[in-house]
Short mmCIF file of C-alpha atoms and ligand atoms in Angstrom, two decimals:
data_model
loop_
_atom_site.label_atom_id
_atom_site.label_comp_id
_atom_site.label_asym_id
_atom_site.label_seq_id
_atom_site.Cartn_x
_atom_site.Cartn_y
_atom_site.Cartn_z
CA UNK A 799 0.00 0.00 0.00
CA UNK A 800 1.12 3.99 -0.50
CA UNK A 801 0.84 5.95 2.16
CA UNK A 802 -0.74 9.15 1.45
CA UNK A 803 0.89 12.33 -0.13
CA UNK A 804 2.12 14.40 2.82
CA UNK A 805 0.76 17.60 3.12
CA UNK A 806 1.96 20.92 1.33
CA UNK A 807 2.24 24.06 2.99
CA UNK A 808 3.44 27.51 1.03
CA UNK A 809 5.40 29.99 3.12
CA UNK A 810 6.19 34.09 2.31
CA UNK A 811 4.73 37.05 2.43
CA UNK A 812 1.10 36.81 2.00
CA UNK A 813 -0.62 38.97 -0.09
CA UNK A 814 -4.45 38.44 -1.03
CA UNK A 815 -7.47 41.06 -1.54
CA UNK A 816 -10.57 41.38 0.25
CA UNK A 817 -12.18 43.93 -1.49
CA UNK A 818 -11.50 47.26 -4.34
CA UNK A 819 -8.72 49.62 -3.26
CA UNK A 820 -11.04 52.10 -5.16
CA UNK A 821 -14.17 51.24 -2.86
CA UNK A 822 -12.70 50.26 0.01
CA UNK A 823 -9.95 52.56 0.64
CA UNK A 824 -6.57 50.54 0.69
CA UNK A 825 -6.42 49.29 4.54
CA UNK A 826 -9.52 47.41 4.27
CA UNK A 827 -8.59 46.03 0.69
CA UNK A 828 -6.22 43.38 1.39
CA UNK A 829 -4.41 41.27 4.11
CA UNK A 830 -0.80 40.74 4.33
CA UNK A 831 1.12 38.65 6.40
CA UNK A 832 4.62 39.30 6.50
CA UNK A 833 5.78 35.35 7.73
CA UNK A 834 2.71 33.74 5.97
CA UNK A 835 1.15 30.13 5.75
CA UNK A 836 -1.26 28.39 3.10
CA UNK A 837 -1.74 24.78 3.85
CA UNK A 838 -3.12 23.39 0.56
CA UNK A 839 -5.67 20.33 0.88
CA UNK A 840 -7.10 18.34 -1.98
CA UNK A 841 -6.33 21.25 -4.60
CA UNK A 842 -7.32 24.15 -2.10
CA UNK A 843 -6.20 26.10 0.29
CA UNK A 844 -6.93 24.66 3.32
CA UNK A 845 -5.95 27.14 5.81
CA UNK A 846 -4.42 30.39 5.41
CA UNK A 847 -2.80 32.39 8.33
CA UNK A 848 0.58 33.73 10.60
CA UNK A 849 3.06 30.86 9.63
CA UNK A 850 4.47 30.97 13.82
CA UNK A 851 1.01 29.59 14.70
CA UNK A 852 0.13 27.44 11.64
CA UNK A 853 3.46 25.38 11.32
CA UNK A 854 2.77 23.91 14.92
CA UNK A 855 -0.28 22.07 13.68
CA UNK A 856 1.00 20.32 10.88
CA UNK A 857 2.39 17.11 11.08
CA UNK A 858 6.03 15.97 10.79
CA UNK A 859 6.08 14.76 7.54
CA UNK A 860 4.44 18.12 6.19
CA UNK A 861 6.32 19.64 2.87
CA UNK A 862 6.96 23.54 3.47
CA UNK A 863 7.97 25.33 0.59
CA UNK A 864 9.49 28.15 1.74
CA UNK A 865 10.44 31.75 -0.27
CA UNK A 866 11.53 33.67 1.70
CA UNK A 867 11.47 37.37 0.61
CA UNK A 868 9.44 36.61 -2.13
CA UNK A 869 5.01 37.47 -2.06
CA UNK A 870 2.79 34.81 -2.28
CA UNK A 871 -0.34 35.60 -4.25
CA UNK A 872 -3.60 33.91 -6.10
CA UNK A 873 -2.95 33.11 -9.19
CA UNK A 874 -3.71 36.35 -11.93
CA UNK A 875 -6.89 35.57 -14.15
CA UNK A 876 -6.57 36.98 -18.04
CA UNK A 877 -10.32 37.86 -18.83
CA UNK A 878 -9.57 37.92 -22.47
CA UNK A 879 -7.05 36.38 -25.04
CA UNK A 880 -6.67 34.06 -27.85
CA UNK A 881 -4.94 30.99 -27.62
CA UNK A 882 -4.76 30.23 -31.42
CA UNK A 883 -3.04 33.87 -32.40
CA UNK A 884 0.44 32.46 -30.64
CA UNK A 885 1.85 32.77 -33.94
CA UNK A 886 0.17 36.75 -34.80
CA UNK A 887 1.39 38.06 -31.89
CA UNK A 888 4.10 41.04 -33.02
CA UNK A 889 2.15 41.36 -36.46
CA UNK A 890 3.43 44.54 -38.17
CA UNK A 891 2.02 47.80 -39.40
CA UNK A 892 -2.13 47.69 -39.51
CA UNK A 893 -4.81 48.35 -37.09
CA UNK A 894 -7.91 46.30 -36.55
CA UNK A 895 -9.86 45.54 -39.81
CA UNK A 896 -6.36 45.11 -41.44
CA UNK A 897 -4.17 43.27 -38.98
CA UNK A 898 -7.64 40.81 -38.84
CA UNK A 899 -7.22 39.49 -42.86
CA UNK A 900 -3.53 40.12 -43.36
CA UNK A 901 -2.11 38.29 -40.10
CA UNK A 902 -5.26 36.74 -37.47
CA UNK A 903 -7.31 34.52 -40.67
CA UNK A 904 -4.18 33.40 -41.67
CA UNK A 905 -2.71 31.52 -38.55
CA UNK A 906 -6.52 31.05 -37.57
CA UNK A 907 -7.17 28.44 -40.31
CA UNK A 908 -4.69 26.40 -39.07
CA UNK A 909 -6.73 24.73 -36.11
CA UNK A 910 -8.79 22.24 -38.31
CA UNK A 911 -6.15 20.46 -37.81
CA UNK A 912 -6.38 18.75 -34.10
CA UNK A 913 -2.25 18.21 -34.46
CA UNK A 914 -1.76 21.70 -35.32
CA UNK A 915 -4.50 22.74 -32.51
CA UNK A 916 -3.06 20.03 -29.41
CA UNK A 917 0.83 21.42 -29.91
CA UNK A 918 -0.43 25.34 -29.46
CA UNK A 919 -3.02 24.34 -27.28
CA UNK A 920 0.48 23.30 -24.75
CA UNK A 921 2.61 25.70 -25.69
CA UNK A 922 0.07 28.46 -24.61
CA UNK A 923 -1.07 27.25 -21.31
CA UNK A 924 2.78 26.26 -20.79
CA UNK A 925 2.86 30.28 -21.54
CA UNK A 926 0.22 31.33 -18.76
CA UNK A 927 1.93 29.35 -16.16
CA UNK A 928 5.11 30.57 -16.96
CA UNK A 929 3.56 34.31 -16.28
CA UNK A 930 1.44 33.60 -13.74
CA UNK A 931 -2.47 33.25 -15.11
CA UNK A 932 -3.67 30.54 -13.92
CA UNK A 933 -7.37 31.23 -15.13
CA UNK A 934 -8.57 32.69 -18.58
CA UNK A 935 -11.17 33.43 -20.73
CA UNK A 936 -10.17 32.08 -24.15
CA UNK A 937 -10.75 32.37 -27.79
CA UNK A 938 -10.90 29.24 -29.99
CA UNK A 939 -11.06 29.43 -33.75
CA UNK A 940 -14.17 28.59 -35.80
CA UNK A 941 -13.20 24.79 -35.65
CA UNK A 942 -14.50 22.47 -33.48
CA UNK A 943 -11.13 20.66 -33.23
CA UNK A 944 -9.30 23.70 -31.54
CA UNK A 945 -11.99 23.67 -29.04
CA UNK A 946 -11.71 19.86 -28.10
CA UNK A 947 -7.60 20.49 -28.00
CA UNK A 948 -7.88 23.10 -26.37
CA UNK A 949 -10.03 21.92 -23.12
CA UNK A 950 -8.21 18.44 -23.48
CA UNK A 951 -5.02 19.70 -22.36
CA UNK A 952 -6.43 22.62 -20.27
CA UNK A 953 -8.15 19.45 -18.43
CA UNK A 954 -4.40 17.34 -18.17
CA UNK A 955 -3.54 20.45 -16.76
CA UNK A 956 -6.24 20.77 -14.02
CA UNK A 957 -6.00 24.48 -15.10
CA UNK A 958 -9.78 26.50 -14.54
CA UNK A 959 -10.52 27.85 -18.25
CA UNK A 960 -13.27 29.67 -19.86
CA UNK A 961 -13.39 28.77 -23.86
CA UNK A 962 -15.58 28.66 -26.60
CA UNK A 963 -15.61 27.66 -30.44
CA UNK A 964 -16.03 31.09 -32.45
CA UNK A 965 -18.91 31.94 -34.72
CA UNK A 966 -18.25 33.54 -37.65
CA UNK A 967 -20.42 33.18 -40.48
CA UNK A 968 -19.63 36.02 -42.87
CA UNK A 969 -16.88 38.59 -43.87
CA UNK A 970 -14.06 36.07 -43.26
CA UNK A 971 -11.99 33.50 -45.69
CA UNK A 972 -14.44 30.67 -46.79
CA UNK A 973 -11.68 28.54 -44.30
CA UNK A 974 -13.05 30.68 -41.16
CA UNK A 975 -17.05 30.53 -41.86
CA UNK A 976 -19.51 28.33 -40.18
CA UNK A 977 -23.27 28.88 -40.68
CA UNK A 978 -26.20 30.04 -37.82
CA UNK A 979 -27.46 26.63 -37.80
CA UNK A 980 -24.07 24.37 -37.72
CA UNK A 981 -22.47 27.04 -35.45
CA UNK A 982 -25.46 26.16 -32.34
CA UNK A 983 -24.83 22.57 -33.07
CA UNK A 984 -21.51 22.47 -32.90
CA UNK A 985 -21.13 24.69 -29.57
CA UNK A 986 -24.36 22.45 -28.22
CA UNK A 987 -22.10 19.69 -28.48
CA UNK A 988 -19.11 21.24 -27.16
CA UNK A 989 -21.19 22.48 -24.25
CA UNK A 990 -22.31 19.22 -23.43
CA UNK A 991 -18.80 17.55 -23.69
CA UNK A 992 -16.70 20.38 -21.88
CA UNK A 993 -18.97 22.74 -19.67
CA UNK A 994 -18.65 22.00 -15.91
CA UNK A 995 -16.34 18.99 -16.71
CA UNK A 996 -13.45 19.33 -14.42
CA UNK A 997 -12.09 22.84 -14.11
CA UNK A 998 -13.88 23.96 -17.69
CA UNK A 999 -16.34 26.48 -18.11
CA UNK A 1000 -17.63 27.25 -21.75
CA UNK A 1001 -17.95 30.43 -23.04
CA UNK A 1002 -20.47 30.82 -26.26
CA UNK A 1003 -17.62 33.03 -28.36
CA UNK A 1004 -19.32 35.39 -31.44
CA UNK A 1005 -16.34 36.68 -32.76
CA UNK A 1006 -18.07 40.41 -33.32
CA UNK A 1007 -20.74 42.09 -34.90
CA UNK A 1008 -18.89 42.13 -38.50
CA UNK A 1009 -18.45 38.40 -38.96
CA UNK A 1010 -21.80 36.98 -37.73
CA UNK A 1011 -25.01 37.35 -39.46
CA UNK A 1012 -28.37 38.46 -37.95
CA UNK A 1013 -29.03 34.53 -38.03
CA UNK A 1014 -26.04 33.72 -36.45
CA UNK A 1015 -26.55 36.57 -33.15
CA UNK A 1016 -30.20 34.88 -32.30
CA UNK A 1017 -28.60 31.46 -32.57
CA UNK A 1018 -26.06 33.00 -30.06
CA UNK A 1019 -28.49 34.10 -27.72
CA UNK A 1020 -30.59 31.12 -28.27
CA UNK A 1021 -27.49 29.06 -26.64
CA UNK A 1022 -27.21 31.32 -23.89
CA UNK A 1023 -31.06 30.73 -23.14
CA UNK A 1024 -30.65 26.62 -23.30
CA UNK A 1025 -27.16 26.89 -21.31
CA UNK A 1026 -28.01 29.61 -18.69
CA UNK A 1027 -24.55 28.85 -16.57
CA UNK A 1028 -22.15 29.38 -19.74
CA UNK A 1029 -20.46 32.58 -20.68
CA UNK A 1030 -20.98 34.82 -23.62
CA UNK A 1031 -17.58 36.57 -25.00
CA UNK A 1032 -17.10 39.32 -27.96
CA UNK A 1033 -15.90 42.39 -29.54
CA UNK A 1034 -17.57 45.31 -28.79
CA UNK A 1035 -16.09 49.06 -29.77
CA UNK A 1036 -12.78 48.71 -30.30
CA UNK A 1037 -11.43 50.49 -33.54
CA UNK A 1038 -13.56 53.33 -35.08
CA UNK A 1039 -13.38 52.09 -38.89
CA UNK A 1040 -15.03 48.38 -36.83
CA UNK A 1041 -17.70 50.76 -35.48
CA UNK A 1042 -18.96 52.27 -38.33
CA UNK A 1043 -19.38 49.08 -40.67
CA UNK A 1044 -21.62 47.84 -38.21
CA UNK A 1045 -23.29 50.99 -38.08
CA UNK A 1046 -23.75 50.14 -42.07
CA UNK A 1047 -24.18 46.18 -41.46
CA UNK A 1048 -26.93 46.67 -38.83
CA UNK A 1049 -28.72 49.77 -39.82
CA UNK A 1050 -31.64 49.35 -37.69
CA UNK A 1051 -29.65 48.71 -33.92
CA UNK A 1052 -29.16 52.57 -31.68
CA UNK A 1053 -25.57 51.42 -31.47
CA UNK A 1054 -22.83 49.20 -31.70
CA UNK A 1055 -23.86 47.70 -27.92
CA UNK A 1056 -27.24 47.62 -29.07
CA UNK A 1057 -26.40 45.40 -32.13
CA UNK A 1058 -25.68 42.51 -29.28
CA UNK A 1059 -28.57 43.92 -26.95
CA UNK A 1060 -31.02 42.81 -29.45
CA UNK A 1061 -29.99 39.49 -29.34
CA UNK A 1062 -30.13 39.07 -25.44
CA UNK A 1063 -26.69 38.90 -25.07
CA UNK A 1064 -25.56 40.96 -22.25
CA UNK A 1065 -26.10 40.43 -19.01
CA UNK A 1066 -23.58 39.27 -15.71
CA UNK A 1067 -21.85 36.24 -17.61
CA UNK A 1068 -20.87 38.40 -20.62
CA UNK A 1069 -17.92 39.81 -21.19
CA UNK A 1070 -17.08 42.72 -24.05
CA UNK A 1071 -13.85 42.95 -25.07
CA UNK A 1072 -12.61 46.36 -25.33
CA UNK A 1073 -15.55 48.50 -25.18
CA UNK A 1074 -13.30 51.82 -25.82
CA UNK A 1075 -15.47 54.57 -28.26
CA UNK A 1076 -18.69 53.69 -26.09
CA UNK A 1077 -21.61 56.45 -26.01
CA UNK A 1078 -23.91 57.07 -22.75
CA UNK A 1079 -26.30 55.29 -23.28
CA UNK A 1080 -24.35 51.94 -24.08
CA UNK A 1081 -22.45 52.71 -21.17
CA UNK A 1082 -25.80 52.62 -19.64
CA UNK A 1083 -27.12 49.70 -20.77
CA UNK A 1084 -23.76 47.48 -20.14
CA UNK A 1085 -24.00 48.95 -16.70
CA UNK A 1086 -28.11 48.10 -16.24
CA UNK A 1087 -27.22 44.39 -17.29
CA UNK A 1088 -24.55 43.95 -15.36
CA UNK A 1089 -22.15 43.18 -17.92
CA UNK A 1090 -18.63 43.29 -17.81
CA UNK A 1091 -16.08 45.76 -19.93
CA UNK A 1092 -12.59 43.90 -20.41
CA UNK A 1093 -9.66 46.53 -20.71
CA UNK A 1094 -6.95 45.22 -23.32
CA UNK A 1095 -4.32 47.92 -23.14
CA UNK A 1096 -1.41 46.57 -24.53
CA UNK A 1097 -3.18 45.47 -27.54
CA UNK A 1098 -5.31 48.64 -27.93
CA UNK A 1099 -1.64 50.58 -27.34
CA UNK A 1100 -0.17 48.20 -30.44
CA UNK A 1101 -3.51 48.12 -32.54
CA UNK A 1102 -3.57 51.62 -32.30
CA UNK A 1103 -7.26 51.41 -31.07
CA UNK A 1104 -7.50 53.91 -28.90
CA UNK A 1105 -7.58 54.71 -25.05
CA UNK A 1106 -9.80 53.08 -22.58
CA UNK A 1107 -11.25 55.28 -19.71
CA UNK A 1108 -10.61 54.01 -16.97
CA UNK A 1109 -12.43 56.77 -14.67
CA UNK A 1110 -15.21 56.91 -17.22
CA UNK A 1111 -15.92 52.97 -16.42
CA UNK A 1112 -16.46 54.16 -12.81
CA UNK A 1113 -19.17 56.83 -12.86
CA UNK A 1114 -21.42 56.77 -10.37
CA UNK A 1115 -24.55 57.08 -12.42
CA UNK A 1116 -23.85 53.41 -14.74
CA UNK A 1117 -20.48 51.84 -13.28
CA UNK A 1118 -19.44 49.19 -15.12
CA UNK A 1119 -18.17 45.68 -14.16
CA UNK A 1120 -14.18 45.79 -15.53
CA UNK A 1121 -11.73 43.11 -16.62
CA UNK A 1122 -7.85 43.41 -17.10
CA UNK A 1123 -6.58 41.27 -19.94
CA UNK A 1124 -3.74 40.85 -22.46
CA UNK A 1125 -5.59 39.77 -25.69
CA UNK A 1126 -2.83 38.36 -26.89
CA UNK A 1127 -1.94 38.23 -29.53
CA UNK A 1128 -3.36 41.72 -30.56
CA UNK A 1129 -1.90 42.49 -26.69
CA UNK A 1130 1.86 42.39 -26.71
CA UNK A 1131 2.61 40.05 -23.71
CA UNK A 1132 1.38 36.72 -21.70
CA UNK A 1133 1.86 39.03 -18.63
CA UNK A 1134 -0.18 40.68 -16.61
CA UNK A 1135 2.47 42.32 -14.88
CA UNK A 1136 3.30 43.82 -18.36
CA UNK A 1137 -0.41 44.14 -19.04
CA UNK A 1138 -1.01 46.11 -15.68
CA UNK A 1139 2.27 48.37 -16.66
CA UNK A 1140 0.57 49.46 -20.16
CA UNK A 1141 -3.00 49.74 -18.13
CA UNK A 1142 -0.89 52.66 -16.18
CA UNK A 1143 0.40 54.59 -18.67
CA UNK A 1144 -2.94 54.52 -20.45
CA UNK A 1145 -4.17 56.16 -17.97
CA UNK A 1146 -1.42 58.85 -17.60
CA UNK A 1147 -1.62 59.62 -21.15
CA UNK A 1148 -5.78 60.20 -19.64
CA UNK A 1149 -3.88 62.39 -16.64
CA UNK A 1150 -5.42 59.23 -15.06
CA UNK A 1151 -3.89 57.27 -11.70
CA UNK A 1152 -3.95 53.47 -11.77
CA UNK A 1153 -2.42 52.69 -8.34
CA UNK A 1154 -0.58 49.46 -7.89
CA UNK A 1155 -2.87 48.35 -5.33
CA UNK A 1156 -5.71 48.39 -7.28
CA UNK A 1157 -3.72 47.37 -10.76
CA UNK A 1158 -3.04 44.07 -8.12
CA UNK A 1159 -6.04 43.84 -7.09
CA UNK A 1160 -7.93 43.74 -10.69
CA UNK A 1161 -5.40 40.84 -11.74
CA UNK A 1162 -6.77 38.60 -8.94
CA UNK A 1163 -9.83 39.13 -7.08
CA UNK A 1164 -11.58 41.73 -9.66
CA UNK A 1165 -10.60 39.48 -12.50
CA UNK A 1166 -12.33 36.75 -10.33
CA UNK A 1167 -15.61 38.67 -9.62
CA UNK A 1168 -15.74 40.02 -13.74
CA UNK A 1169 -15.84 35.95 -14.16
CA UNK A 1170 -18.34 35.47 -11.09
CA UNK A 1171 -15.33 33.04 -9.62
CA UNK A 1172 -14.60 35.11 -6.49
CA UNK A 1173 -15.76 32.09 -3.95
CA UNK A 1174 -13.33 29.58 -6.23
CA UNK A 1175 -10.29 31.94 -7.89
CA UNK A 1176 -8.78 35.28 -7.10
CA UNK A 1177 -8.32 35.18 -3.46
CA UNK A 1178 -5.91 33.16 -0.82
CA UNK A 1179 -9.41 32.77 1.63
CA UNK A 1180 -9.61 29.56 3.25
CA UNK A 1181 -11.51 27.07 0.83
CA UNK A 1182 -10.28 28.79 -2.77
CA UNK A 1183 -8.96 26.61 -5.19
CA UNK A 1184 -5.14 27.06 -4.44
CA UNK A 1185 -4.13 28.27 -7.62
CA UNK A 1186 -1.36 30.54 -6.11
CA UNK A 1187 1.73 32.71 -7.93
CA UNK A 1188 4.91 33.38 -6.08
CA UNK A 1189 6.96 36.68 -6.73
CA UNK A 1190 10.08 38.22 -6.79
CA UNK A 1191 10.55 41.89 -6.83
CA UNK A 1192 14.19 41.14 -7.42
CA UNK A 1193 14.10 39.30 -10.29
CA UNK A 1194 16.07 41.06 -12.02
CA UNK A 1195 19.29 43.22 -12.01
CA UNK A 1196 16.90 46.41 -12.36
CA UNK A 1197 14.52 45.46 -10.27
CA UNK A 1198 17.06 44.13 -7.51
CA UNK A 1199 18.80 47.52 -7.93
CA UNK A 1200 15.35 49.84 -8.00
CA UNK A 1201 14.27 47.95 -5.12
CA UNK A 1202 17.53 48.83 -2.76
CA UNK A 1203 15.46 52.00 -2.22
CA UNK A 1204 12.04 50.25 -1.49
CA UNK A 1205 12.65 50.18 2.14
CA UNK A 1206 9.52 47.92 3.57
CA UNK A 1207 6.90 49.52 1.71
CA UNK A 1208 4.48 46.88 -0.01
CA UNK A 1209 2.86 49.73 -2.35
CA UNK A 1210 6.27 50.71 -4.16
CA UNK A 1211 7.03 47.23 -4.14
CA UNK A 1212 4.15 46.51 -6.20
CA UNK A 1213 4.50 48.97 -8.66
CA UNK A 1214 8.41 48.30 -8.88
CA UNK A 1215 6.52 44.45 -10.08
CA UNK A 1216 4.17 45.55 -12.61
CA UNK A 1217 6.10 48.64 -14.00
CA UNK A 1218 9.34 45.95 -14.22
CA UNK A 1219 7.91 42.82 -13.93
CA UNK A 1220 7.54 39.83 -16.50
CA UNK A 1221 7.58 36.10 -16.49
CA UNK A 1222 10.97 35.91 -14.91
CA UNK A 1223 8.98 37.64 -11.73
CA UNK A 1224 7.14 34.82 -11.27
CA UNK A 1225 9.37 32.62 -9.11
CA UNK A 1226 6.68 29.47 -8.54
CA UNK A 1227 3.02 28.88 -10.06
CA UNK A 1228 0.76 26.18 -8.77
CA UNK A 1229 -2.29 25.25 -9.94
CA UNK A 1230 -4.90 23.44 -7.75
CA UNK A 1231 -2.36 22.95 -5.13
CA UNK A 1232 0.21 21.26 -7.51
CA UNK A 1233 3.54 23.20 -8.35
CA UNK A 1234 4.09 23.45 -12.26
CA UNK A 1235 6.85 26.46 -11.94
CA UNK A 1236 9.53 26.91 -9.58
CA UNK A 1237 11.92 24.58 -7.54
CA UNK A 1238 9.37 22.45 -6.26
CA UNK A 1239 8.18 21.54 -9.66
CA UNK A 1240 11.70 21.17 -10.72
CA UNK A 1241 12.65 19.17 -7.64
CA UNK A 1242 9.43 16.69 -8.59
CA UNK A 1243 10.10 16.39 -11.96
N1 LIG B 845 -12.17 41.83 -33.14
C1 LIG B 845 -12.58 40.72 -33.78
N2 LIG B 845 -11.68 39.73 -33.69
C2 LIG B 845 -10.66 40.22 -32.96
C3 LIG B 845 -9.42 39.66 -32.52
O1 LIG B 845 -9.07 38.51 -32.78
N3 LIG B 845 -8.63 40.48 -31.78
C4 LIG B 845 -8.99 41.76 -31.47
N4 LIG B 845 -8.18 42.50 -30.74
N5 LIG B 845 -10.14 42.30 -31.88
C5 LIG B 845 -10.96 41.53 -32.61
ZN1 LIG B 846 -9.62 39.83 -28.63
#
């Protein structure tokens, strides 16, 4: 007989948020513990506390992995990028419409084939542990196959993903198209093989208003109606040549956010990508259904789409619910550190403040409410899943050298992380309580 696995504790510096910096006020936003414990259990976290008191109660055999110096976090959540655009990332020279038909449907057509889709499929999620996510909301391609290759090794992984097959059934090479009635089918069955299975969520995936017909947006919200628990993820005002050929294509809708209102497809499991050139009263209707605005800035920075307002998305009237995500590869980077750097100096080119605290706080627990996953993801509270990051302010000579005058104060810290930070900040990822970056994984491989 084996005995069983002997228990894992984490120890560091404990970082994990309780609630918005920008609600809150900082003190009551987070809880740090400066000689920290999580004792992981079954994939979670079973405890969480002052490491003097908790290392008493486990037993002997007990593994600690200890980092000392180094900030133990929940893992960051990516509410928005494309797993099959591995290969578009750093695409030169052309903005959204453009970069679209001359790079994205190129690589795109790729994943009929299930090879083709299983070896990017690893290489990306290899990528988000590597930098940290440990949850994402993901964009397929058209095919079925990328779908199936893509939640097949998401599942090996025991990684919590959001995906969906995309619909596209016009304005796209005859390679990308599906049609309003094979499109429901094939995300029926999809839904029925991957939603709730495991760690998987699905997420039904209309590309945007340009490539789907009328047909194709009822079918849409016809699968949201017959699959109330899945998520709905789009396009929605991102590049102002995009806006006004739906303004031509759908003559009829008030706006671009009404185009998708029409077909009953906002509401609290929805998530619109971008959502930069929005007028009032779209504003008002995202905030009415409690839908959720995902901010992309390094790939609005490198499409050239423009500047999301940050401030704007918090009016008191019609707040709206916001995401922080790469889109890669329109976004420039896997990380969210680097992702959270570009969110900041979008907003000083708005003579706007992002404070690290709250950039922080948006890559874990806000991420995990935009997703509805705060009571699983986001947070180091007692019964989470234990997807947790480690994190190194000194990973590198810069940051080792910037940091010599961060004397003890977590705040510069942080922003020393995400205005440095990058993959090689990320000292140790687990996910569900099992190390796949850092020395233990190295030391169990
Ligand atoms: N709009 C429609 N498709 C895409 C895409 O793949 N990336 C971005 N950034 N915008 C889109
Ligand atoms: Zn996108």
């Amino acid at each position: 007989m084996t005995s069983p696995a002997p228990p894992v504790a984490i120890r560091g510096r404990v970082l994990t948020f309780l609630d918005d910096p920008a609600i809150t006020g900082d003190a009551a936003s987070y809880r740090y513990i400066e000689d920290g414990l999580l004792i992981l259990e079954n994939g979670c976290i079973r405890e969480a506390g002052e490491a003097g008191a908790l290392l008493a109660t486990l037993p002997p055999n007990a593994l600690v992995h200890h980092y000392p110096d180094a900030l133990v976090m929940a893992g960051f959540i990516d509410t928005h990028i494309h797993y099959p655009q591995t290969q578009v990332i750093a695409s030169y020279g052309a903005q959204l419409l453009d970069w679209l038909e001359t790079y994205t449907y190129v690589e795109e057509q790729k994943f009929s084939a299930p090879d083709h889709a299983a070896r990017i499929a690893d290489f990306f999620l290899g990528e988000l542990c590597r930098n940290g996510t440990t949850t994402a909301a993901v964009y397929c391609t058209v095919h079925s196959e990328s779908v199936d290759a893509f939640f097949a090794e998401s599942m090996r992984r025991n990684m919590r993903m959001i995906a969906g097959k995309v619909l596209m059934d016009r304005n796209a090479p005859p390679g990308l198209l599906d049609t309003a009635a094979g499109g429901y089918e094939e995300s029926q069955t999809l839904i029925a093989r991957w939603h709730g299975q495991g760690r998987q969520r699905y997420a039904v995936t209309p590309r945007f208003a340009l490539t789907s017909t009328q047909a194709q947006l009822e079918a849409a919200g016809a699968l949201l109606r017959a699959n109330p628990d899945v998520y709905l993820q789009t396009h929605l005002s991102e590049n102002p040549r995009e806006i006004e050929a739906v303004r031509k294509l759908f003559p009829k809708a008030r706006s671009y956010t009404d185009v998708y209102d029409r077909f009953g497809l906002l509401g609290p499991r929805s998530l619109f990508g971008h959502c930069i050139h929005l007028e009032e009263a779209e504003r008002t209707r995202l905030s009415e259904t409690e839908s959720v605005a995902v901010f992309c800035p390094t790939s609005n920075l490198f499409i050239g789409s423009g500047l999301f307002d940050l401030h704007q998305a918090r009016d008191r009237r019609f707040p709206l619910r916001l995401g922080l995500a790469t889109d890669m590869g329109g976004g420039t980077s896997y990380s969210m550190l680097r992702t959270a750097a570009e969110a900041y100096k979008v907003g000083q080119l708005r003579g706007q403040r992002l404070p690290a605290l709250r950039a922080f706080y948006m890559l874990t627990l806000g991420n995990a409410r935009a997703l509805g996953l705060e009571y699983q993801i986001g947070t180091l509270a007692s019964g989470s899943e234990a997807d947790v990051i480690v994190l190194d302010a000194r990973a590198t000579t810069a940051m080792a050298h910037r940091m010599e005058t961060v004397q003890g104060n977590l705040k510069d810290e942080l922003f020393v992380l995400m205005t440095l930070g990058d993959d090689r900040a990320i000292r140790a990822t687990y996910v569900a309580g099992t190390p796949v970056l850092g020395p233990a994984f190295n030391a169990s491989g």
